PDB file of C-alpha atoms in Angstrom:
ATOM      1  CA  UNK H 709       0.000   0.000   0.000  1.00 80.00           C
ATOM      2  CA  UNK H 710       1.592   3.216  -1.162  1.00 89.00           C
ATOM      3  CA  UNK H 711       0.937   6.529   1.486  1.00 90.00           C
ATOM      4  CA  UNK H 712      -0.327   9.333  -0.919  1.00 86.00           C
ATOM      5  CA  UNK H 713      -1.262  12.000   2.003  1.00 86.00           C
ATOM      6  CA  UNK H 714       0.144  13.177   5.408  1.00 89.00           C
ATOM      7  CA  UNK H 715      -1.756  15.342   7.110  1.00 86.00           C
ATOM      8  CA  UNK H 716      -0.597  17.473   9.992  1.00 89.00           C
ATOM      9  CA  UNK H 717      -2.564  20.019  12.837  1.00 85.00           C
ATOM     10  CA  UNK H 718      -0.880  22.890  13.097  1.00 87.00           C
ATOM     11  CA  UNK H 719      -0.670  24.286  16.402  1.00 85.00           C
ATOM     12  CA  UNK H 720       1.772  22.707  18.266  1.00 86.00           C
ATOM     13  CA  UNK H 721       2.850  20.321  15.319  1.00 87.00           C
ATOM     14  CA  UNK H 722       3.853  22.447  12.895  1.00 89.00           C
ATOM     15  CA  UNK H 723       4.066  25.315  14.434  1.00 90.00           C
ATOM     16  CA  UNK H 724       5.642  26.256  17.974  1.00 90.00           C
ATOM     17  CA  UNK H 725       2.859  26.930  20.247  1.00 87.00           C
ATOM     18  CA  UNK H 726       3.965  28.337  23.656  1.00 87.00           C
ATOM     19  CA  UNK H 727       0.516  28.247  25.179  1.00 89.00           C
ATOM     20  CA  UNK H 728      -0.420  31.335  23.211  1.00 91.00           C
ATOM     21  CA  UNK H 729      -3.485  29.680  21.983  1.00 90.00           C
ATOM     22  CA  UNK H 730      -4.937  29.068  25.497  1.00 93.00           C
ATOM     23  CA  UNK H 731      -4.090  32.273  26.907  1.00 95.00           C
ATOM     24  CA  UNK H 732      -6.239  33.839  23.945  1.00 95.00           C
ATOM     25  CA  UNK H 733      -8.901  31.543  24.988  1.00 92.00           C
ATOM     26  CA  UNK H 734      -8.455  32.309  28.307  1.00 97.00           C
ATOM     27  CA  UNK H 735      -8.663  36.253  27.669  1.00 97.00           C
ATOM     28  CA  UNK H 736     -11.801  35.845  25.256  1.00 97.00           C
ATOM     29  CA  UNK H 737     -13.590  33.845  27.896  1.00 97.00           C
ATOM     30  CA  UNK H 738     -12.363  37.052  30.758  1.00 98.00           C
ATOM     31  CA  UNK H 739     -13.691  39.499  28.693  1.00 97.00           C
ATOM     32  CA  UNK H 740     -17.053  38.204  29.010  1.00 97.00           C
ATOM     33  CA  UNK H 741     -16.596  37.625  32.923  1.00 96.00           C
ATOM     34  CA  UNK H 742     -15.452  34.025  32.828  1.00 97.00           C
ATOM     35  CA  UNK H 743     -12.694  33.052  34.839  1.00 96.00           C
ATOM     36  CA  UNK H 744     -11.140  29.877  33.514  1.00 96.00           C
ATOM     37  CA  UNK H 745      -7.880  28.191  34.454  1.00 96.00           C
ATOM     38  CA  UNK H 746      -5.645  26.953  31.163  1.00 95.00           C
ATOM     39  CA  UNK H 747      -5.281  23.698  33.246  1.00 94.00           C
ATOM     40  CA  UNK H 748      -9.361  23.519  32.108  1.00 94.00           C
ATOM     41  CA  UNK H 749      -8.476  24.733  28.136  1.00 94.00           C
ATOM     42  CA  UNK H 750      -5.715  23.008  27.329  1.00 91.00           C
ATOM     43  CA  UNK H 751      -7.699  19.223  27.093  1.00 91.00           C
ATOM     44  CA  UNK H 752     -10.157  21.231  24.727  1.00 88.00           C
ATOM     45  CA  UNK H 753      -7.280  22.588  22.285  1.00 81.00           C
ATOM     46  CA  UNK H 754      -8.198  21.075  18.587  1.00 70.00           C
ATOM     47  CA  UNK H 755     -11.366  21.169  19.190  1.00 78.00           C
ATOM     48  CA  UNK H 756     -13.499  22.948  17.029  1.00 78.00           C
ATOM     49  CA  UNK H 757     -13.464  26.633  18.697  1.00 83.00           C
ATOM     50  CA  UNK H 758     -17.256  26.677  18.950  1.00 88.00           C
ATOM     51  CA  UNK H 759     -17.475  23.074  20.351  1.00 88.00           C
ATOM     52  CA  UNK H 760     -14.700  24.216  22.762  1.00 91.00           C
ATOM     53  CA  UNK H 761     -16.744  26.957  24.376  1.00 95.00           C
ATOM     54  CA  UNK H 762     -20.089  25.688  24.694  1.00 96.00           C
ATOM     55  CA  UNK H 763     -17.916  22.637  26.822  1.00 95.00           C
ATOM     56  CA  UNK H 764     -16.570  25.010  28.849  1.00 96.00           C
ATOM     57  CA  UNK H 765     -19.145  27.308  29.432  1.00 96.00           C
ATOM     58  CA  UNK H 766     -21.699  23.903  30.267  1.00 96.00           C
ATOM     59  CA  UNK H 767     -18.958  23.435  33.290  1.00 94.00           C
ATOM     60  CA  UNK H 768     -18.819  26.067  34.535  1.00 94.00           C
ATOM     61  CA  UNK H 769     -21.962  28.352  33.710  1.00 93.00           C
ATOM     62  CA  UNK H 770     -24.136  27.480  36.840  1.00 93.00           C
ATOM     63  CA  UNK H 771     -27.259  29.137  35.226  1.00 93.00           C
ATOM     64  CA  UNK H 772     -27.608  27.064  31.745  1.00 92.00           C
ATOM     65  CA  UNK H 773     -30.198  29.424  30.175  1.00 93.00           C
ATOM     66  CA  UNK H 774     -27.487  31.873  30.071  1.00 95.00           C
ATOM     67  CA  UNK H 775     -25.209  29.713  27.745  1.00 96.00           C
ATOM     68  CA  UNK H 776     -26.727  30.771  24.019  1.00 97.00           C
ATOM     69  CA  UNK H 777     -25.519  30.226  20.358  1.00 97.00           C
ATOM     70  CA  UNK H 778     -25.291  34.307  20.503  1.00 97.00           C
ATOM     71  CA  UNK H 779     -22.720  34.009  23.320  1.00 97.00           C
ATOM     72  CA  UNK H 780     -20.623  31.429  22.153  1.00 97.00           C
ATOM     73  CA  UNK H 781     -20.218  33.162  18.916  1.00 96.00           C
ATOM     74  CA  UNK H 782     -19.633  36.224  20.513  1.00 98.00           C
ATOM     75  CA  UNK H 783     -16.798  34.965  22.706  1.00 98.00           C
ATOM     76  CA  UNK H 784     -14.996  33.001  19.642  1.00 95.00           C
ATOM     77  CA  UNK H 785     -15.338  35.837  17.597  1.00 96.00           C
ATOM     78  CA  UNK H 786     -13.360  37.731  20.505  1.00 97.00           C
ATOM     79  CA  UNK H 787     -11.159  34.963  20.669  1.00 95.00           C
ATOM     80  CA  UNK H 788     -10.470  34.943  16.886  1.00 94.00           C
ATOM     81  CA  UNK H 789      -9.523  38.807  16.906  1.00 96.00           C
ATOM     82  CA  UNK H 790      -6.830  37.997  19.396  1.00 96.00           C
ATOM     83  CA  UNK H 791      -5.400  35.224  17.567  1.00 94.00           C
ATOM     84  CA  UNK H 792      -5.631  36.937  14.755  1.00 95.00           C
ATOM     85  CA  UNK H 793      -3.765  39.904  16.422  1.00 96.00           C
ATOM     86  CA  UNK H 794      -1.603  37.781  17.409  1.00 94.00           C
ATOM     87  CA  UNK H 795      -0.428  35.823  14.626  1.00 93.00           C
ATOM     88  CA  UNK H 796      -0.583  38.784  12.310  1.00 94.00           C
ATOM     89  CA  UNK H 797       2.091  40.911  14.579  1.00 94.00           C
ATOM     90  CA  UNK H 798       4.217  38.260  16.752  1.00 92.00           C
ATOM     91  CA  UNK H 799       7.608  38.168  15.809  1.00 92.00           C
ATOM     92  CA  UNK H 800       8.005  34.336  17.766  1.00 90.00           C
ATOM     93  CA  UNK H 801       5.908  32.618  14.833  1.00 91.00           C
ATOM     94  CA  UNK H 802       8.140  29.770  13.649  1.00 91.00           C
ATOM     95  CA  UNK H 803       7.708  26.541  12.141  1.00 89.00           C
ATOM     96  CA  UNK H 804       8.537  23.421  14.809  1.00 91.00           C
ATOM     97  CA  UNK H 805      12.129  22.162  14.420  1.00 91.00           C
ATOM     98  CA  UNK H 806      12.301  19.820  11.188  1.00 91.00           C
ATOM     99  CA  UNK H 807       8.461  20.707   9.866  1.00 89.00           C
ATOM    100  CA  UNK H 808      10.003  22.085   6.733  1.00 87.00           C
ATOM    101  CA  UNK H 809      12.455  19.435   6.018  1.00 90.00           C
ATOM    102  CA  UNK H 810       9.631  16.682   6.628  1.00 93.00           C
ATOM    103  CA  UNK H 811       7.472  18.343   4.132  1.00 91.00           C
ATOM    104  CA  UNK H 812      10.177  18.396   1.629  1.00 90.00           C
ATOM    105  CA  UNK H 813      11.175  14.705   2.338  1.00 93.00           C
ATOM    106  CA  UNK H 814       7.476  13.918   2.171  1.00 94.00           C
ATOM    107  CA  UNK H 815       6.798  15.998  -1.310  1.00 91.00           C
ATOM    108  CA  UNK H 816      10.259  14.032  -2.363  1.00 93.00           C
ATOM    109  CA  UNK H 817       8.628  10.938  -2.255  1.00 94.00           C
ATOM    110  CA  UNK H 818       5.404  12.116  -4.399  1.00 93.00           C
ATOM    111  CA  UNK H 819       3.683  12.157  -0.501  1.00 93.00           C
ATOM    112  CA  UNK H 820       1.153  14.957  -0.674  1.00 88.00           C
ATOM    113  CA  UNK H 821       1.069  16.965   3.042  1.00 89.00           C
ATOM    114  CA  UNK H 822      -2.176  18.541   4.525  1.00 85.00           C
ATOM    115  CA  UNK H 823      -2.748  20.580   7.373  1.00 85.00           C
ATOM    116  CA  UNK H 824      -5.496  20.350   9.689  1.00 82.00           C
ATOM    117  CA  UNK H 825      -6.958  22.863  12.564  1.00 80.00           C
ATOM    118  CA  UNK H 826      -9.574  23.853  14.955  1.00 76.00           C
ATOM    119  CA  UNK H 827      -8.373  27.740  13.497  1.00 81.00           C
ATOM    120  CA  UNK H 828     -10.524  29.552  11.206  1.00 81.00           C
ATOM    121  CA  UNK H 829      -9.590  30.362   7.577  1.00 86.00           C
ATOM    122  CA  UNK H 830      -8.839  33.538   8.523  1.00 89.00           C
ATOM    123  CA  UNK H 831      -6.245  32.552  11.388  1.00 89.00           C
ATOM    124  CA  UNK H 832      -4.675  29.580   9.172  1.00 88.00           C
ATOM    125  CA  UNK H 833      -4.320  31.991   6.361  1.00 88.00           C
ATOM    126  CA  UNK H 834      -2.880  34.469   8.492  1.00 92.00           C
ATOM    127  CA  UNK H 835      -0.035  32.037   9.786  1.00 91.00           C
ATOM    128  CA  UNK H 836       0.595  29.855   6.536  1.00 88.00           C
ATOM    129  CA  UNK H 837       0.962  33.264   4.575  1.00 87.00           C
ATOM    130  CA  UNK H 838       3.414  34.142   7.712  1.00 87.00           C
ATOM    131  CA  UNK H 839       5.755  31.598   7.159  1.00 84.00           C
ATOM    132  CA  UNK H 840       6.652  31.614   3.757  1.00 63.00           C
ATOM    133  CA  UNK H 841       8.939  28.833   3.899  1.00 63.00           C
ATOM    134  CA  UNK H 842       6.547  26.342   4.973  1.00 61.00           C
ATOM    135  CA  UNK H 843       3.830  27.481   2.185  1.00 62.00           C
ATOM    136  CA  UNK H 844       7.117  26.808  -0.028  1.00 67.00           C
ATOM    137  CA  UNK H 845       7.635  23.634   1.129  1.00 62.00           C
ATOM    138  CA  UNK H 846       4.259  22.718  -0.589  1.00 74.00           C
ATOM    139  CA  UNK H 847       1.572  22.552   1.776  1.00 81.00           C
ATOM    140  CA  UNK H 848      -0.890  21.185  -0.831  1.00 80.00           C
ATOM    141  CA  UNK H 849      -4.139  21.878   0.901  1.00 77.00           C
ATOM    142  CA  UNK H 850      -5.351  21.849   4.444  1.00 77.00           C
ATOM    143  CA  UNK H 851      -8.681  22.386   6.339  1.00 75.00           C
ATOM    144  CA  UNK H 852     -10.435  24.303   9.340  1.00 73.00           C
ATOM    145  CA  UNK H 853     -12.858  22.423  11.444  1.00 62.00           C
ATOM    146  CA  UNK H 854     -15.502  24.840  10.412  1.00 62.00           C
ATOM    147  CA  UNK H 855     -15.441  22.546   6.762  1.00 61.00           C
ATOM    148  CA  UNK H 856     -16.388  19.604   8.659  1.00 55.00           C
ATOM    149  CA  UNK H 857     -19.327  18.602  10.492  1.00 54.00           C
ATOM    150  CA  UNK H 858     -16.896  17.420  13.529  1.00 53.00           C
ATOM    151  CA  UNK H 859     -13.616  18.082  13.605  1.00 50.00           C
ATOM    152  CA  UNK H 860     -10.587  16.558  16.095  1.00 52.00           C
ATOM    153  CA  UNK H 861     -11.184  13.033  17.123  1.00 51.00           C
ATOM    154  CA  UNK H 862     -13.389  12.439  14.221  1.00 55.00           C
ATOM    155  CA  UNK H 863     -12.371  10.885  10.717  1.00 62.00           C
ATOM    156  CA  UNK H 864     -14.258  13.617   9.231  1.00 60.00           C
ATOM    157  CA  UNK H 865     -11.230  15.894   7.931  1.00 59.00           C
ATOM    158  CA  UNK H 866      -9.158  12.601   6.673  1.00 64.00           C
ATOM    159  CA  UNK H 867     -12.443  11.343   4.947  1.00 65.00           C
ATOM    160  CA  UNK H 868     -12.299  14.856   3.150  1.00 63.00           C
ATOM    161  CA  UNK H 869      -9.011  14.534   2.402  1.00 58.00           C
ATOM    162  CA  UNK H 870      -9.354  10.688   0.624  1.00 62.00           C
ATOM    163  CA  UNK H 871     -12.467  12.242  -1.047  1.00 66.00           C
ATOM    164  CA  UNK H 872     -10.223  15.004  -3.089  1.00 60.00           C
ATOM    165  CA  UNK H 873      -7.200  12.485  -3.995  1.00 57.00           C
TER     166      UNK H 873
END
């Protein structure tokens, strides 16, 4: 059996994550008077974003009537203009040690290489047009869990993937 596709996340994978992604998630979720540890993020990163919330805000929201599809979108759109901040001015965005040269081994070996992500189209484009030297490196597609009905933990984005080979 020949391996036509590799697909990848991208926080933390391919790209150095020091936690910045939970501390925006953390800040989002503060802004609308939610006080959440990281310790109780972190297990929900890859998640879709929206998924992530409405988990988070079922803990710990004590009155459930308050937790709304208005409110969860309103807190990931917060949290979306921080990462997007973020990612757009940071001068510490880097590709993890060896991403590049795996790509090119992988693209050597007529292996195609995806990227996958809870991010939005707008973050993902934001960091893949960032670092130039990975886009060179031919990342031939990749997908947001916002294209999928469930994302991480779900064969939904690989079943995508087969589907366009």
């Amino acid at each position: 059996m020949k391996i036509e596709l590799v697909v990848f996340d991208i926080a933390g994978t391919t790209v150095i994550d020091q936690g910045e992604i939970a501390l925006s998630f953390q800040s989002a979720l503060l802004d609308f008077g939610y006080h959440v540890p990281v310790s109780s993020i972190n297990p929900l990163m890859g998640y879709k974003k929206t998924e992530a919330i409405s988990q988070i805000l079922h803990e710990i929201e004590k009155d459930k009537e308050l937790i709304t599809t208005s409110l969860i979108l309103e807190i990931h759109h917060q949290f979306q203009e921080i990462m997007m901040e973020f990612y757009a001015t940071t001068p510490s965005l880097q590709a993890t040690p060896f991403a590049e040269e795996i790509f090119a081994y992988l693209h050597s070996k007529k292996i195609k290489v995806a990227l996958d992500t809870g991010f939005s189209k707008e973050i993902t484009s934001i960091i893949i047009d960032r670092l130039v030297r990975i886009k060179d490196q031919k990342i031939d597609s990749y997908i947001c869990s916002k294209e999928v009905s469930k994302a991480m933990n779900y064969p939904y984005v690989i079943v995508n993937w087969i589907e366009q080979l």
